[in-house]
PDB file of N, CA, C and O in Angstrom:
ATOM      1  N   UNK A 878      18.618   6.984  -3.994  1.00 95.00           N
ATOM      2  CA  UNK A 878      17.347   6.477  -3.546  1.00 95.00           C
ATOM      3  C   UNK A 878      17.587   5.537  -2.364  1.00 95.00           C
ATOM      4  O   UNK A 878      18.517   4.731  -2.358  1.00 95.00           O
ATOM      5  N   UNK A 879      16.551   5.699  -1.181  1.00 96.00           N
ATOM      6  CA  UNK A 879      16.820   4.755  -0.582  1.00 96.00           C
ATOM      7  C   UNK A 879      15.236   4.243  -0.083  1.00 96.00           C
ATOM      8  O   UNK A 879      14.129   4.774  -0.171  1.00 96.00           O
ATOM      9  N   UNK A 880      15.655   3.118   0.405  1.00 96.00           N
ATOM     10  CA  UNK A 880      13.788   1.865   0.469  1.00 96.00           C
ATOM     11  C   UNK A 880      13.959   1.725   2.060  1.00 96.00           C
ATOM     12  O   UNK A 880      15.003   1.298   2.553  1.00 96.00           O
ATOM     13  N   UNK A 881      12.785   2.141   2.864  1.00 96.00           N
ATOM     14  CA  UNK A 881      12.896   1.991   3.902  1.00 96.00           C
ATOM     15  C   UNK A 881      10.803   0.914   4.102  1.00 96.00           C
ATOM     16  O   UNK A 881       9.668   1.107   3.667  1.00 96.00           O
ATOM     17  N   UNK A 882      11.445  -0.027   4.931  1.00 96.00           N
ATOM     18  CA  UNK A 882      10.490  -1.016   4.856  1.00 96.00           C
ATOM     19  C   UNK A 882       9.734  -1.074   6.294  1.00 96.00           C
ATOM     20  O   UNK A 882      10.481  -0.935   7.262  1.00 96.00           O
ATOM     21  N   UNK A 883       8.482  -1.243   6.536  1.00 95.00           N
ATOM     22  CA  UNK A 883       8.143  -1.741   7.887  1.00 95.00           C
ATOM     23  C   UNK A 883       7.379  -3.144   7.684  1.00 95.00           C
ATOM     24  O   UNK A 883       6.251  -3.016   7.208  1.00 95.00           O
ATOM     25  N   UNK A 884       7.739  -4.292   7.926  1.00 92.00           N
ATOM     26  CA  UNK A 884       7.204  -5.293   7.485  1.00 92.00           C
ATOM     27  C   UNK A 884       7.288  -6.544   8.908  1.00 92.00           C
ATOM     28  O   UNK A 884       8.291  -7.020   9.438  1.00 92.00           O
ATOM     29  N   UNK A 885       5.934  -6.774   9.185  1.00 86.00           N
ATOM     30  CA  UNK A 885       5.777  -8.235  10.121  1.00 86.00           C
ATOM     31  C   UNK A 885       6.065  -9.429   9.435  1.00 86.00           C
ATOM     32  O   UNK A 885       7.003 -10.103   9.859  1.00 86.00           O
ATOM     33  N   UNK A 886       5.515  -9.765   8.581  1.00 91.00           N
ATOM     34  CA  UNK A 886       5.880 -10.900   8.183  1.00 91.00           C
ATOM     35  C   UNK A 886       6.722 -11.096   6.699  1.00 91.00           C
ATOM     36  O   UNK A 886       6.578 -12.004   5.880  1.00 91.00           O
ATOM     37  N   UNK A 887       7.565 -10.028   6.651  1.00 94.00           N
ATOM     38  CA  UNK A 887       8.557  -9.881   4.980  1.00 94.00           C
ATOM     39  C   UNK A 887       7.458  -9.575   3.904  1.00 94.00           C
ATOM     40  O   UNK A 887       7.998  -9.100   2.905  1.00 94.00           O
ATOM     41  N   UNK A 888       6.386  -9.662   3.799  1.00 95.00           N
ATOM     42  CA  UNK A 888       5.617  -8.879   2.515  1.00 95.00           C
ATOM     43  C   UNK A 888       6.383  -7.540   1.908  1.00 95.00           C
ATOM     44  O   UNK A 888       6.901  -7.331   0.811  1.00 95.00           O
ATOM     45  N   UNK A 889       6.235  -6.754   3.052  1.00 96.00           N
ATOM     46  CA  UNK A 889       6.143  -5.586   2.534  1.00 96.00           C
ATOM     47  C   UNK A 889       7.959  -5.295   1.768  1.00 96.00           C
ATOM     48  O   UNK A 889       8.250  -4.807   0.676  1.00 96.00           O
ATOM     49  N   UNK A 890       8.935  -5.866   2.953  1.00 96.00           N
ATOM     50  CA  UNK A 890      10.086  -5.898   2.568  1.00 96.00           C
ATOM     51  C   UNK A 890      10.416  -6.540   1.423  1.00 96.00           C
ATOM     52  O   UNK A 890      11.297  -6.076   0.698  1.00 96.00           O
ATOM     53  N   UNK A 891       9.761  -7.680   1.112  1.00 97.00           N
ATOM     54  CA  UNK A 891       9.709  -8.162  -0.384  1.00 97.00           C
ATOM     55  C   UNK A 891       9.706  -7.215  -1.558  1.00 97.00           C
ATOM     56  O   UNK A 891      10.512  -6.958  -2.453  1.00 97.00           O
ATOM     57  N   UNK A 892       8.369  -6.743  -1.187  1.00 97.00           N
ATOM     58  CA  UNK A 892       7.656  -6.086  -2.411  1.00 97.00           C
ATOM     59  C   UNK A 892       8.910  -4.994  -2.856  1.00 97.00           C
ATOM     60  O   UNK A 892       9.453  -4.936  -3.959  1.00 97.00           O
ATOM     61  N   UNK A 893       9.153  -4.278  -1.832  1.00 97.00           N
ATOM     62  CA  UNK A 893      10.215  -3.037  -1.778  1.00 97.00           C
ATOM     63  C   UNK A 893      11.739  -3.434  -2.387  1.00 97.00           C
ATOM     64  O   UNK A 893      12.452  -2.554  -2.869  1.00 97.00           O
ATOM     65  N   UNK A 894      12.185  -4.892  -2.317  1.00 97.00           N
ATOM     66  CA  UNK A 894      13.023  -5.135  -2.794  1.00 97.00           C
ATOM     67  C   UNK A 894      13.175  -5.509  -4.338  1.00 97.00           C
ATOM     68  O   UNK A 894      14.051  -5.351  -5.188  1.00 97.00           O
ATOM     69  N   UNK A 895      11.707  -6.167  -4.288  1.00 97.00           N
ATOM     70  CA  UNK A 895      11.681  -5.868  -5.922  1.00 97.00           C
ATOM     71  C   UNK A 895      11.078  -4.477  -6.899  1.00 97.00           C
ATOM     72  O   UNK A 895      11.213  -4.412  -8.121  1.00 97.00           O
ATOM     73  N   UNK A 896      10.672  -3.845  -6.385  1.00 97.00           N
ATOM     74  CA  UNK A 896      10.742  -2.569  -6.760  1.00 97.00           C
ATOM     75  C   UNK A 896      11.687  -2.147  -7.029  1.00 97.00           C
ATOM     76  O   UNK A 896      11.820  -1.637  -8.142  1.00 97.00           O
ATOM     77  N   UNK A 897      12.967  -2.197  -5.912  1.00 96.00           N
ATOM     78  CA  UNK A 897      14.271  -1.511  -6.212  1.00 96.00           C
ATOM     79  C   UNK A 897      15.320  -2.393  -6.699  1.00 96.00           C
ATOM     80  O   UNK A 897      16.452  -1.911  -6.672  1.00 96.00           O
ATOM     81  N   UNK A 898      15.148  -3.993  -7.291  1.00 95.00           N
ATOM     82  CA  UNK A 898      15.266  -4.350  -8.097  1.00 95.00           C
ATOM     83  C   UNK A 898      15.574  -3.769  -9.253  1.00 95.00           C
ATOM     84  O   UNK A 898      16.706  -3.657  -9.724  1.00 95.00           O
ATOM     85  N   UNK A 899      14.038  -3.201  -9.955  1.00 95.00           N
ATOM     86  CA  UNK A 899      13.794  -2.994 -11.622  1.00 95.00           C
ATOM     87  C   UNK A 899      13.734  -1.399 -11.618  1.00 95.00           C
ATOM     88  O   UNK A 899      13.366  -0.880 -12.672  1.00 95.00           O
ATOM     89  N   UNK A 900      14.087  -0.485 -10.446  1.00 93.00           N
ATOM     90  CA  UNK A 900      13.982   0.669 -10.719  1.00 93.00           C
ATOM     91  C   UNK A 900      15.486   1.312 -10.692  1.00 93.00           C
ATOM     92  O   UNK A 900      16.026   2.012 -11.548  1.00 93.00           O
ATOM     93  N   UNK A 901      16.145   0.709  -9.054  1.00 92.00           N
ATOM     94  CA  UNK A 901      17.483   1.496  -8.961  1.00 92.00           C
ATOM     95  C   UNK A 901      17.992   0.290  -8.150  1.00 92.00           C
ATOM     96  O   UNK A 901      17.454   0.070  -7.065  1.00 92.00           O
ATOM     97  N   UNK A 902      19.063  -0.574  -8.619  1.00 90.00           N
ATOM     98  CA  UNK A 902      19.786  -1.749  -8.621  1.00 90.00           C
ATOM     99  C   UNK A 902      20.788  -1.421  -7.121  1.00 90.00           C
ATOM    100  O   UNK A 902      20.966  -2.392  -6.384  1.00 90.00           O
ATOM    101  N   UNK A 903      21.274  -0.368  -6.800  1.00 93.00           N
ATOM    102  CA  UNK A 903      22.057   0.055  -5.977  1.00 93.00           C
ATOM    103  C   UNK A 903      21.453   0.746  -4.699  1.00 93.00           C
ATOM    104  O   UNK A 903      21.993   0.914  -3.605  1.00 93.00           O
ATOM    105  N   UNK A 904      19.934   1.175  -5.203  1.00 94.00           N
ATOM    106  CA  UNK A 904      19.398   1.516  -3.702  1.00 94.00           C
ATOM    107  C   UNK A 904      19.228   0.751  -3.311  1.00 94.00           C
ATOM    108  O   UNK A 904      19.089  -0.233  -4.037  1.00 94.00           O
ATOM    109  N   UNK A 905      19.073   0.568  -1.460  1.00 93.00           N
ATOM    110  CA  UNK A 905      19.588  -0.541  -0.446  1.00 93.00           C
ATOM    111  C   UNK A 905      17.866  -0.295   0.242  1.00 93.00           C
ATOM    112  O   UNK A 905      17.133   0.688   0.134  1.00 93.00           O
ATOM    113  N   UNK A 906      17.711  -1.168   0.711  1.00 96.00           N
ATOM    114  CA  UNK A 906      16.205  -1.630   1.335  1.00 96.00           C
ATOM    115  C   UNK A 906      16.152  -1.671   2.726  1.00 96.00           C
ATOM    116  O   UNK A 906      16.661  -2.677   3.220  1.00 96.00           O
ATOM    117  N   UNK A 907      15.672  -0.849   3.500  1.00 96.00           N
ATOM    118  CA  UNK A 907      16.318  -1.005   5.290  1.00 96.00           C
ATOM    119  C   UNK A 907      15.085  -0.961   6.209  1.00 96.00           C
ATOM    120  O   UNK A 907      13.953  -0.760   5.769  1.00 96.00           O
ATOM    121  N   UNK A 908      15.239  -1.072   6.933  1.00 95.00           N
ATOM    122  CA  UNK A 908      13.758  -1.340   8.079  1.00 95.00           C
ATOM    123  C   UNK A 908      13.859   0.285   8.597  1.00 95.00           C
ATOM    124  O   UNK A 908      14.857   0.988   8.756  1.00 95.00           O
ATOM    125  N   UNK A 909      12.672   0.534   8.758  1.00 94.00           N
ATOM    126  CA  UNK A 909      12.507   1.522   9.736  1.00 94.00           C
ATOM    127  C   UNK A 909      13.291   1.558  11.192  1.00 94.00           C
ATOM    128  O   UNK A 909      13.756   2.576  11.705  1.00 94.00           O
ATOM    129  N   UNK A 910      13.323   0.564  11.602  1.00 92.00           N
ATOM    130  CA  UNK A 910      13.764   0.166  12.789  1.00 92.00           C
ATOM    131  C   UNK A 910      15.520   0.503  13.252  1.00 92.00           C
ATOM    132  O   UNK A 910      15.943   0.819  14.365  1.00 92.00           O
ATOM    133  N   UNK A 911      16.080   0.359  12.325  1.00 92.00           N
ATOM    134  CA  UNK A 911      17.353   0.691  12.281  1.00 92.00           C
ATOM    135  C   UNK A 911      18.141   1.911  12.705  1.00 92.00           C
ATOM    136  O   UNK A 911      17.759   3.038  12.393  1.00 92.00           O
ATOM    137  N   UNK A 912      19.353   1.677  13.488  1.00 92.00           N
ATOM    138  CA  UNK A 912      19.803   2.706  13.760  1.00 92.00           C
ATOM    139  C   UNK A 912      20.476   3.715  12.716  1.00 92.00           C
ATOM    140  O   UNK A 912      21.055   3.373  11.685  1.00 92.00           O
ATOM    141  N   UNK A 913      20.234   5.427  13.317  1.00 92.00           N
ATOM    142  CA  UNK A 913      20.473   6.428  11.853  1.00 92.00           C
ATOM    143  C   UNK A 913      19.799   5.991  11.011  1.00 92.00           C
ATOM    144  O   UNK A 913      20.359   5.240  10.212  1.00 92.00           O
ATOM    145  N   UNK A 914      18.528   6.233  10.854  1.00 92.00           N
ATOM    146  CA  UNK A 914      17.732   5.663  10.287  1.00 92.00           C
ATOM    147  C   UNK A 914      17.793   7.847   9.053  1.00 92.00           C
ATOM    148  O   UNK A 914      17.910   8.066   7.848  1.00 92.00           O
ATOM    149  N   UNK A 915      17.675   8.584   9.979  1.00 92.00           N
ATOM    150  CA  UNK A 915      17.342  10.044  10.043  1.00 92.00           C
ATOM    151  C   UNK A 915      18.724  10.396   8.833  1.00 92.00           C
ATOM    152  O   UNK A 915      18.731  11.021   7.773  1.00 92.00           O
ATOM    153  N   UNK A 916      19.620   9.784   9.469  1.00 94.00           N
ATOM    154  CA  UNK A 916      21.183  10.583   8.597  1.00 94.00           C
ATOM    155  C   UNK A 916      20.853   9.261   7.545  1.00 94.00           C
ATOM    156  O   UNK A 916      20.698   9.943   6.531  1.00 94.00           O
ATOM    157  N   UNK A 917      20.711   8.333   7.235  1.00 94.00           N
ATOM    158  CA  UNK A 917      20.553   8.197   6.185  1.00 94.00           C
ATOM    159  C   UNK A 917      19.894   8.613   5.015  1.00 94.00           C
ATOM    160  O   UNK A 917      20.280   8.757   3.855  1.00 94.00           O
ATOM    161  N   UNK A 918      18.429   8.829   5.782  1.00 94.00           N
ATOM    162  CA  UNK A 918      17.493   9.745   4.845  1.00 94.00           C
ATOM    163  C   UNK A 918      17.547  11.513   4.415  1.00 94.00           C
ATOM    164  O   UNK A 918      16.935  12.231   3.624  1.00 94.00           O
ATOM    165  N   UNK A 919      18.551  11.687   5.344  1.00 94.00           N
ATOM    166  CA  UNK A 919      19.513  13.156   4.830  1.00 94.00           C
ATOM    167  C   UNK A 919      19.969  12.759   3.490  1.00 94.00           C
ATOM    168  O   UNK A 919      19.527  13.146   2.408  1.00 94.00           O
ATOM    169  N   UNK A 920      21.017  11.843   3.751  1.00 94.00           N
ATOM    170  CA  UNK A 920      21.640  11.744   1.962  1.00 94.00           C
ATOM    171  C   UNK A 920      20.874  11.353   1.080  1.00 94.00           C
ATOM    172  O   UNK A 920      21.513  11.235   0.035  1.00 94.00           O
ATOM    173  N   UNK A 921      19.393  10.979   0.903  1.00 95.00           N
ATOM    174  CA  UNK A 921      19.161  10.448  -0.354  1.00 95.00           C
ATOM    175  C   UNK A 921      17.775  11.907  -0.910  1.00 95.00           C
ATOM    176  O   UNK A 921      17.108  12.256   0.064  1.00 95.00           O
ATOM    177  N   UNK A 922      17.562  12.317  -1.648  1.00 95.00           N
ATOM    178  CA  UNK A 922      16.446  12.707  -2.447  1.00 95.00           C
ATOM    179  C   UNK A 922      15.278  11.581  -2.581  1.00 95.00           C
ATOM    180  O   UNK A 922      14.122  12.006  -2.585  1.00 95.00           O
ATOM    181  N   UNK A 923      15.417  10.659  -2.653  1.00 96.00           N
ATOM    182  CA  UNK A 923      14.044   9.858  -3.346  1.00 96.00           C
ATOM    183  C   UNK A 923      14.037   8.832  -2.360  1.00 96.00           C
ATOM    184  O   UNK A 923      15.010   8.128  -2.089  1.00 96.00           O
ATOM    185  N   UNK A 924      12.758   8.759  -1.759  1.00 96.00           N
ATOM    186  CA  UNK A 924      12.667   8.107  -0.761  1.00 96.00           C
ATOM    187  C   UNK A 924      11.386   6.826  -1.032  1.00 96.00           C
ATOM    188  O   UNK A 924      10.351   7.251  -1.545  1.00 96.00           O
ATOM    189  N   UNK A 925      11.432   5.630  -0.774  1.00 96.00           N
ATOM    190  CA  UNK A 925      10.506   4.913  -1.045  1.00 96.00           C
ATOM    191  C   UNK A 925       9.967   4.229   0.227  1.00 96.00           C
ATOM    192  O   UNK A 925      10.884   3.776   0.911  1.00 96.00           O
ATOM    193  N   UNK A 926       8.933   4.060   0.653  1.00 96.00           N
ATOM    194  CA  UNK A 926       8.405   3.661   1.818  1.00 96.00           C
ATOM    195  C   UNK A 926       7.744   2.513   1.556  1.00 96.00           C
ATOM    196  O   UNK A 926       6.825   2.844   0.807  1.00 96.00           O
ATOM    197  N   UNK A 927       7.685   1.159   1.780  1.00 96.00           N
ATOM    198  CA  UNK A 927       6.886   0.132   2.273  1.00 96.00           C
ATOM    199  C   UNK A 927       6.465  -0.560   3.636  1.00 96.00           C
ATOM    200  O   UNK A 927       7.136  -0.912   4.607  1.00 96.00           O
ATOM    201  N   UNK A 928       5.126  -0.626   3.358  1.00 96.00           N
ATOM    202  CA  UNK A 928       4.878  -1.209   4.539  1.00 96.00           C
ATOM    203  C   UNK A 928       3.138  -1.572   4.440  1.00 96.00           C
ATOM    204  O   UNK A 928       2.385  -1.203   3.539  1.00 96.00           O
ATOM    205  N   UNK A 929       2.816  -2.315   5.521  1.00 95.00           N
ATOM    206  CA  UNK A 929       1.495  -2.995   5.238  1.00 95.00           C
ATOM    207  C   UNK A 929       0.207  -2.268   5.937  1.00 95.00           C
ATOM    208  O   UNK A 929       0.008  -2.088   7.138  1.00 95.00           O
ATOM    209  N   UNK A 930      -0.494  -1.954   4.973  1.00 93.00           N
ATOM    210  CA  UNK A 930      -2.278  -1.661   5.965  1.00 93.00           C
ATOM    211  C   UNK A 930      -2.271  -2.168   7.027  1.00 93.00           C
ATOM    212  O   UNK A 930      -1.436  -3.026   7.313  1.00 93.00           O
ATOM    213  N   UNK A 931      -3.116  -1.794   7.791  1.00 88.00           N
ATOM    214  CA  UNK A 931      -3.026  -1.991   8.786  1.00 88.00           C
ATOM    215  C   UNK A 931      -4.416  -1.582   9.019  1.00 88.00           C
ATOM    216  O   UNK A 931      -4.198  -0.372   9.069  1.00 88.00           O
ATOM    217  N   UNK A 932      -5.763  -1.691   9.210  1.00 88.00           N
ATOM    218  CA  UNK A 932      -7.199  -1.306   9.944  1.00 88.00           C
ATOM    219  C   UNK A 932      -7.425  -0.482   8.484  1.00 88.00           C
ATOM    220  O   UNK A 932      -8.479   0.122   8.685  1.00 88.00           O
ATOM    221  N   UNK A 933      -7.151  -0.283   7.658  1.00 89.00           N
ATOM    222  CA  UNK A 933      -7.271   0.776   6.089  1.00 89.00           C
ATOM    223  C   UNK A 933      -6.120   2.182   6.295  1.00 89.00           C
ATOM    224  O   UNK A 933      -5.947   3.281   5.767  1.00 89.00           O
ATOM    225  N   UNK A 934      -5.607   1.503   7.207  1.00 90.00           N
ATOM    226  CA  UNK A 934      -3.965   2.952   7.479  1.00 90.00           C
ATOM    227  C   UNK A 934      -2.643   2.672   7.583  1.00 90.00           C
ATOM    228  O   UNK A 934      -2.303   1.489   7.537  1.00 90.00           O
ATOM    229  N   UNK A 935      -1.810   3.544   7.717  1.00 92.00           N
ATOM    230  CA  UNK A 935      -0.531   3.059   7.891  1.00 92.00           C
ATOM    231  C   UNK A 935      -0.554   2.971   9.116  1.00 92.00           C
ATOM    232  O   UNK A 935      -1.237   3.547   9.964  1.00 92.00           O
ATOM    233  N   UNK A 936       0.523   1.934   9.200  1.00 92.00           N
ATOM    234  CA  UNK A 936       0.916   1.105  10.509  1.00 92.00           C
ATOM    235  C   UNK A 936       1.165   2.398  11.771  1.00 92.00           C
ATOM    236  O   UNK A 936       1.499   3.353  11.070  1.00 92.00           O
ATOM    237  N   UNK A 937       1.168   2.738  12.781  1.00 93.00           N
ATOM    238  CA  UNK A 937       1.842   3.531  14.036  1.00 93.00           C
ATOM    239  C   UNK A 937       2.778   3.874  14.281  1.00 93.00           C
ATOM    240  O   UNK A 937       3.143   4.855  14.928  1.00 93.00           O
ATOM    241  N   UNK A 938       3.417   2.930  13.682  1.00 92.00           N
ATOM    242  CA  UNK A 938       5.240   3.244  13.908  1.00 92.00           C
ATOM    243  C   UNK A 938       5.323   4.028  12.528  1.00 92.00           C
ATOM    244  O   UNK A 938       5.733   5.184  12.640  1.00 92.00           O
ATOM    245  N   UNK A 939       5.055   3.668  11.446  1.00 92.00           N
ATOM    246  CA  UNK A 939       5.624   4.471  10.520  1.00 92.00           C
ATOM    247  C   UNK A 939       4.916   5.749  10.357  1.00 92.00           C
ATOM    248  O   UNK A 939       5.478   6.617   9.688  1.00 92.00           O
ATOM    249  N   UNK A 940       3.234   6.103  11.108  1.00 94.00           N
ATOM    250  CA  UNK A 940       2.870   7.302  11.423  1.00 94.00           C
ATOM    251  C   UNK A 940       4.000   8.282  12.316  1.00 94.00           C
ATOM    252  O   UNK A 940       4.633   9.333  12.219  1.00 94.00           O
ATOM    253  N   UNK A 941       3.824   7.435  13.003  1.00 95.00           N
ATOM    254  CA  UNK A 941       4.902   7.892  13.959  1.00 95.00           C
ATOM    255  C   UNK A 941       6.116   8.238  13.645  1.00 95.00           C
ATOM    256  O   UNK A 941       6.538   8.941  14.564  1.00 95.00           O
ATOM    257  N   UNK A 942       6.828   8.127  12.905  1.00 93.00           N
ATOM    258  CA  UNK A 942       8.171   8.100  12.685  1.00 93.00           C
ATOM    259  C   UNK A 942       7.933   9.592  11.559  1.00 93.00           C
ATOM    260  O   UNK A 942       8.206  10.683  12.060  1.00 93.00           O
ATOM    261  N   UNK A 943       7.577   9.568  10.513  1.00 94.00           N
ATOM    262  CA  UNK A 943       7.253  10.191   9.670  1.00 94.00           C
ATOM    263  C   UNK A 943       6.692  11.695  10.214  1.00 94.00           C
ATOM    264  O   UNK A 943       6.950  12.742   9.621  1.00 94.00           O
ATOM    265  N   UNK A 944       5.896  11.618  11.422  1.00 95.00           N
ATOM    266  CA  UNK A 944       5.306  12.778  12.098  1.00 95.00           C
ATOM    267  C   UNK A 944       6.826  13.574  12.883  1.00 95.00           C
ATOM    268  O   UNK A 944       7.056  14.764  12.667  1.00 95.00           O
ATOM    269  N   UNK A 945       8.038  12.456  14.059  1.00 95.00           N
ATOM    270  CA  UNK A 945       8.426  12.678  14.548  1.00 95.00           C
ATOM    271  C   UNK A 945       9.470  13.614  13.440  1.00 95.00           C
ATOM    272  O   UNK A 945       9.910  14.695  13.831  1.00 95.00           O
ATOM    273  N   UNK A 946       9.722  13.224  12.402  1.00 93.00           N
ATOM    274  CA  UNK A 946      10.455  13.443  11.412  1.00 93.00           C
ATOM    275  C   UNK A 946      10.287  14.596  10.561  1.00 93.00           C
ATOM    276  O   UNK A 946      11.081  14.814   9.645  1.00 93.00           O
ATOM    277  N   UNK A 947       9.210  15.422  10.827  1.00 93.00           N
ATOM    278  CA  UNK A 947       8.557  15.929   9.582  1.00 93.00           C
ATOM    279  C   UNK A 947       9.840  17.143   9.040  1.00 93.00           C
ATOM    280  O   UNK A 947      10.022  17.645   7.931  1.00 93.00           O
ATOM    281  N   UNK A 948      10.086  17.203   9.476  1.00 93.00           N
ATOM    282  CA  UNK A 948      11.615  18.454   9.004  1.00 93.00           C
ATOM    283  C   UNK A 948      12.588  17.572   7.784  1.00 93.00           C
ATOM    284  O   UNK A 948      13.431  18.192   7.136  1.00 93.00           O
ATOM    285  N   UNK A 949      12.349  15.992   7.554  1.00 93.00           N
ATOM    286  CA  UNK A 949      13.082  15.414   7.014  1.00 93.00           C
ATOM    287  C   UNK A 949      12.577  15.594   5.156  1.00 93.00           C
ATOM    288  O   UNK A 949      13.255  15.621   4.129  1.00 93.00           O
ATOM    289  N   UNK A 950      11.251  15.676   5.382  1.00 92.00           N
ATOM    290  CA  UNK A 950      10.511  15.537   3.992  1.00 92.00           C
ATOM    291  C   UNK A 950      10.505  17.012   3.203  1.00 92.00           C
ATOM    292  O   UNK A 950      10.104  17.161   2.049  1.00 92.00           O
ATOM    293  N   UNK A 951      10.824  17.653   3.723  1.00 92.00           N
ATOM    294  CA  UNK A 951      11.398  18.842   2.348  1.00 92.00           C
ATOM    295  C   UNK A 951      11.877  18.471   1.329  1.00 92.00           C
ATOM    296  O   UNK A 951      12.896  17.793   1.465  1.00 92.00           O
ATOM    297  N   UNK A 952      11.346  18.751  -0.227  1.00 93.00           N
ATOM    298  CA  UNK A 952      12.155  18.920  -1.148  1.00 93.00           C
ATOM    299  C   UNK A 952      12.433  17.096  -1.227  1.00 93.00           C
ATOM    300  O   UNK A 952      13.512  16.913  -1.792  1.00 93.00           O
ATOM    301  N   UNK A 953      11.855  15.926  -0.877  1.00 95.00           N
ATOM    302  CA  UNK A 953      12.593  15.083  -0.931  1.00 95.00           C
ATOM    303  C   UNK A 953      11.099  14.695  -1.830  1.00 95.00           C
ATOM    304  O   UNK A 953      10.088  15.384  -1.687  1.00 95.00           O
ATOM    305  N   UNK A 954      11.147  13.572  -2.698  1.00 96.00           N
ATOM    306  CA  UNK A 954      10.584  12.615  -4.031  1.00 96.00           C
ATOM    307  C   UNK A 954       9.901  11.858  -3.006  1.00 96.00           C
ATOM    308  O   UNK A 954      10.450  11.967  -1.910  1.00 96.00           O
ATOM    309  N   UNK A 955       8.960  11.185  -3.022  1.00 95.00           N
ATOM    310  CA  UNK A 955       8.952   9.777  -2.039  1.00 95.00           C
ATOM    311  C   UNK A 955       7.493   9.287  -2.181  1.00 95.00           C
ATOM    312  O   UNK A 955       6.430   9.830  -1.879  1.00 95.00           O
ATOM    313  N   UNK A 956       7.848   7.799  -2.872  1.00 95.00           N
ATOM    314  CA  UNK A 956       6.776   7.033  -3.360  1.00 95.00           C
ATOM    315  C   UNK A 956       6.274   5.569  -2.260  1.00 95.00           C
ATOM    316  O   UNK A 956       7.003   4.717  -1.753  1.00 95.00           O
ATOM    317  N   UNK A 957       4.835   5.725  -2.184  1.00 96.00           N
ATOM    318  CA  UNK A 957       4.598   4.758  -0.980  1.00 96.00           C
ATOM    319  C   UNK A 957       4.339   3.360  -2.016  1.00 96.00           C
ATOM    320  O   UNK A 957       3.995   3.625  -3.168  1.00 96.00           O
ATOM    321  N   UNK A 958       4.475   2.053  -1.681  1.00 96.00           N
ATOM    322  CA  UNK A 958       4.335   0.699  -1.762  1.00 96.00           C
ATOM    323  C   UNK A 958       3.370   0.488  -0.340  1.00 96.00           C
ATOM    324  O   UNK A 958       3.973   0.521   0.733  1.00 96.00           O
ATOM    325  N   UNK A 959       1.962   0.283  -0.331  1.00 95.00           N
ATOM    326  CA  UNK A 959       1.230  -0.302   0.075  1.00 95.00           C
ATOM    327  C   UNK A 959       0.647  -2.045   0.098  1.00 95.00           C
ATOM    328  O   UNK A 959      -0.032  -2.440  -0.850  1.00 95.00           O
ATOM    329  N   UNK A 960       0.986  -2.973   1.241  1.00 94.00           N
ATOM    330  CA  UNK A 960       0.779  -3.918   1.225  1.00 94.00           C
ATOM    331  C   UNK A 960      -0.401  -4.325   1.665  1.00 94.00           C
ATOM    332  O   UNK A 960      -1.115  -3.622   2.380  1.00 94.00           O
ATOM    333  N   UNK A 961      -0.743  -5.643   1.225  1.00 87.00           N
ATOM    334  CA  UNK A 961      -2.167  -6.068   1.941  1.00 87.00           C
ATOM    335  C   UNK A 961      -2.015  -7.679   1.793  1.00 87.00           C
ATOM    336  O   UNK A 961      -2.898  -8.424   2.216  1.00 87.00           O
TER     337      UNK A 961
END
C-alpha cells in the first residue's frame, strides 16, 4: 500500500498518516509532488489518496495527475480520504 497526499496546510497529510497508522504500519505517506512519483505507484496494488476539497472537487493537480496517469489505475484498489 502506498498514501499519496496533496495537502496546503498538512490536514490532509495528517489525516492520511493516521489512516496508515491503524490500517498498514509500513505503508509510507508521500506528496504527490515528488519525484517517481509513477514507479512508485507501479509497485503497490492499493493505493490511498488524500487531499482537500477544494470549490466541492478535487484539487487540479491531483485531477491532473490522475488524468495524466490514467494507464496507472488498472487493476489497482484505491481509497480516497477527503478533507475539509
Amino acid at each position: 500500500m502506498i498514501g499519496i497526499y496533496f495537502s496546503g496546510t498538512g490536514n490532509s497529510r495528517y489525516a492520511l498518516e493516521t489512516f496508515l497508522q491503524m490500517y498498514d504500519v509500513e505503508a509510507k505517506a508521500l506528496s504527490i509532488e515528488e519525484e517517481g512519483m509513477t514507479e512508485k505507484i507501479k509497485e503497490h496494488e492499493e493505493i490511498v489518496f488524500s487531499y482537500p476539497v477544494q470549490y466541492s472537487t478535487v484539487p487540479k493537480i491531483l485531477r491532473d495527475f490522475v488524468i495524466k496517469n490514467s494507464t496507472l489505475w488498472g487493476g489497482k484498489k484505491v481509497f480516497i480520504i477527503a478533507t475539509m
